[in-house]
Amino acid sequence: GNPEYEKNIGKYHKKFIETASLPDNLGSEKAADEMWDTMASFAAYGFNKCIYVNEMVEDRDRGVITLAYVKLLIDGGEEVYIKSADENQNDIWVKVVTYHDNGIQNLVELRLDNDATIRCTLNHKFRTDKGMIPVSEILQLQNKIWCDDGESFITSVNIIGEDATLDLEVDHPLHQFYCNGMLTSNSHSVSYSK
């Protein structure tokens, strides 16, 4: 990782442990370390990683629909099954458990070498051969994103500005679904943070 980040996070970790382990707080270094680990785990997932509301998913029963339409269906009590992939990249259908309306966020538009595009936040994660990685890291590492037609490189990133966003939570052990043909991470942070 980043040496400057590691130095700073180490400093905060030490101060947190000292304060949190006091008798009037958590009372022990072990409890403070467990709390730190919980917070660090949440930080890895808990910030708004999201997609523009009008991006598309493939619904098993309705064809290609927007995330905004998925939201309307869920709000109306409908079941929604969207296209995903198993660990071997075979197509499967997964149930949308819920959606997370993340409000207005700063978005970028990614264009891939297969001409697919998607508007999302820079910290949104996509499946690569190295696992689920945020866009910012994919760009640094020049990883390929798994798509429903193979693997593709990001060829351009354009700042879009602020717009409405959503994320879906799906019933899938790998927490993933296809959006605009790209295998993306679902919003499973809520279940980790409870």
Coordinates of C-alpha atoms in Angstrom, one line a residue, residues 34-179:
E34 CA -11.6 -5.8 18.1
M35 CA -13.5 -2.5 17.7
W36 CA -10.7 -1.1 15.5
D37 CA -10.9 -4.2 13.3
T38 CA -14.6 -3.8 13.0
M39 CA -14.3 -0.1 12.0
A40 CA -11.5 -0.9 9.5
S41 CA -13.7 -3.6 7.9
F42 CA -16.6 -1.2 7.7
A43 CA -14.4 1.6 6.2
A44 CA -13.4 -0.8 3.4
Y45 CA -17.1 -1.3 2.5
G46 CA -19.1 1.4 4.2
F47 CA -18.6 4.5 2.0
N48 CA -20.9 5.2 -0.9
K49 CA -19.8 3.1 -3.8
C50 CA -22.5 3.6 -6.2
I51 CA -23.8 3.7 -9.8
Y52 CA -25.8 6.3 -11.7
V53 CA -29.5 5.5 -11.4
N54 CA -30.1 5.2 -15.2
E55 CA -27.5 2.5 -15.8
M56 CA -28.8 -0.8 -17.0
V57 CA -29.1 -4.4 -15.6
E58 CA -30.6 -7.4 -17.3
D59 CA -33.7 -8.6 -15.6
R60 CA -34.7 -12.3 -16.0
D61 CA -38.4 -11.5 -16.7
R62 CA -38.4 -8.0 -18.0
G63 CA -35.2 -7.7 -20.2
V64 CA -32.9 -4.7 -19.8
I65 CA -34.0 -2.2 -17.2
T66 CA -32.6 0.8 -15.3
L67 CA -31.5 0.7 -11.7
A68 CA -34.2 3.3 -11.1
Y69 CA -36.8 0.9 -12.5
V70 CA -35.4 -1.9 -10.2
K71 CA -36.0 0.5 -7.3
L72 CA -39.7 1.1 -8.4
L73 CA -40.2 -2.7 -8.7
I74 CA -38.8 -3.4 -5.2
D75 CA -40.8 -0.6 -3.7
G76 CA -43.9 -2.1 -5.3
G77 CA -43.2 -5.5 -3.7
E78 CA -42.1 -7.2 -6.9
E79 CA -39.3 -9.8 -7.0
V80 CA -36.4 -8.9 -9.3
Y81 CA -33.8 -11.3 -10.6
I82 CA -30.8 -9.9 -12.5
K83 CA -27.9 -11.3 -14.5
S84 CA -24.7 -12.1 -12.6
A85 CA -21.9 -14.6 -12.8
D86 CA -20.7 -17.5 -10.7
E87 CA -17.0 -18.0 -9.7
N88 CA -16.3 -19.5 -13.1
Q89 CA -17.9 -16.5 -14.9
N90 CA -20.9 -18.6 -16.0
D91 CA -24.1 -16.5 -16.2
I92 CA -26.6 -16.9 -13.4
W93 CA -29.7 -15.0 -12.1
V94 CA -29.6 -13.5 -8.7
K95 CA -32.3 -12.0 -6.6
V96 CA -32.1 -8.3 -5.7
V97 CA -32.5 -8.2 -2.0
T98 CA -32.8 -4.4 -1.7
Y99 CA -31.4 -1.2 -3.1
H100 CA -29.5 1.6 -1.4
D101 CA -30.3 5.2 -2.5
N102 CA -27.0 6.9 -2.1
G103 CA -28.2 10.3 -3.2
I104 CA -26.3 12.7 -5.3
Q105 CA -22.6 11.7 -5.8
N106 CA -19.7 12.8 -7.9
L107 CA -19.6 10.5 -10.9
V108 CA -17.1 9.6 -13.6
E109 CA -17.9 7.8 -16.9
L110 CA -15.7 4.8 -17.7
R111 CA -15.3 3.7 -21.3
L112 CA -13.9 0.2 -22.0
D113 CA -12.1 -1.2 -25.0
N114 CA -15.3 -3.1 -25.9
D115 CA -17.1 0.3 -26.1
A116 CA -19.2 -0.3 -23.0
T117 CA -19.6 2.7 -20.7
I118 CA -20.8 3.1 -17.1
R119 CA -21.2 6.1 -14.8
C120 CA -20.2 5.5 -11.2
T121 CA -18.2 6.8 -8.3
L122 CA -14.4 6.4 -8.4
N123 CA -14.5 4.0 -5.4
H124 CA -17.1 1.7 -6.9
K125 CA -15.7 -1.8 -7.3
F126 CA -15.6 -4.1 -10.4
R127 CA -14.5 -7.7 -10.7
T128 CA -11.0 -8.2 -12.1
D129 CA -8.6 -11.2 -12.1
K130 CA -7.4 -9.7 -8.7
G131 CA -10.9 -9.7 -7.2
M132 CA -13.2 -6.8 -6.6
I133 CA -11.2 -3.6 -6.9
P134 CA -12.2 0.1 -6.9
V135 CA -12.1 2.0 -10.2
S136 CA -9.2 4.1 -8.8
E137 CA -7.0 1.0 -8.3
I138 CA -8.1 -0.6 -11.5
L139 CA -6.7 2.5 -13.3
Q140 CA -3.4 2.4 -11.4
L141 CA -2.9 -1.3 -11.9
Q142 CA -4.3 -1.4 -15.4
N143 CA -6.5 -4.4 -14.6
K144 CA -9.1 -5.7 -17.0
I145 CA -12.8 -5.6 -15.8
W146 CA -14.8 -8.8 -16.2
C147 CA -17.6 -8.2 -18.7
D148 CA -20.3 -10.4 -20.0
D149 CA -18.4 -10.6 -23.3
G150 CA -14.9 -11.2 -21.9
E151 CA -12.4 -9.0 -20.1
S152 CA -11.9 -5.3 -21.1
F153 CA -9.5 -2.5 -20.2
I154 CA -10.7 1.0 -19.2
T155 CA -9.7 3.3 -22.2
S156 CA -11.0 6.6 -20.8
V157 CA -12.4 8.2 -17.7
N158 CA -14.4 11.4 -17.9
I159 CA -15.7 13.5 -15.0
I160 CA -19.4 13.7 -15.2
G161 CA -20.2 15.8 -12.1
E162 CA -22.9 15.2 -9.5
D163 CA -26.0 13.1 -10.2
A164 CA -28.4 10.6 -8.6
T165 CA -27.0 7.2 -7.6
L166 CA -28.2 3.8 -6.4
D167 CA -26.6 0.5 -5.6
L168 CA -28.3 -2.9 -5.5
E169 CA -27.8 -5.6 -2.9
V170 CA -28.1 -9.1 -4.4
D171 CA -28.3 -12.5 -2.9
H172 CA -24.9 -13.8 -4.2
P173 CA -22.0 -15.2 -2.2
L174 CA -19.6 -13.1 -4.3
H175 CA -21.8 -10.0 -4.0
Q176 CA -21.8 -9.2 -7.7
F177 CA -24.0 -8.5 -10.7
Y178 CA -23.7 -7.2 -14.2
C179 CA -24.4 -3.5 -14.8

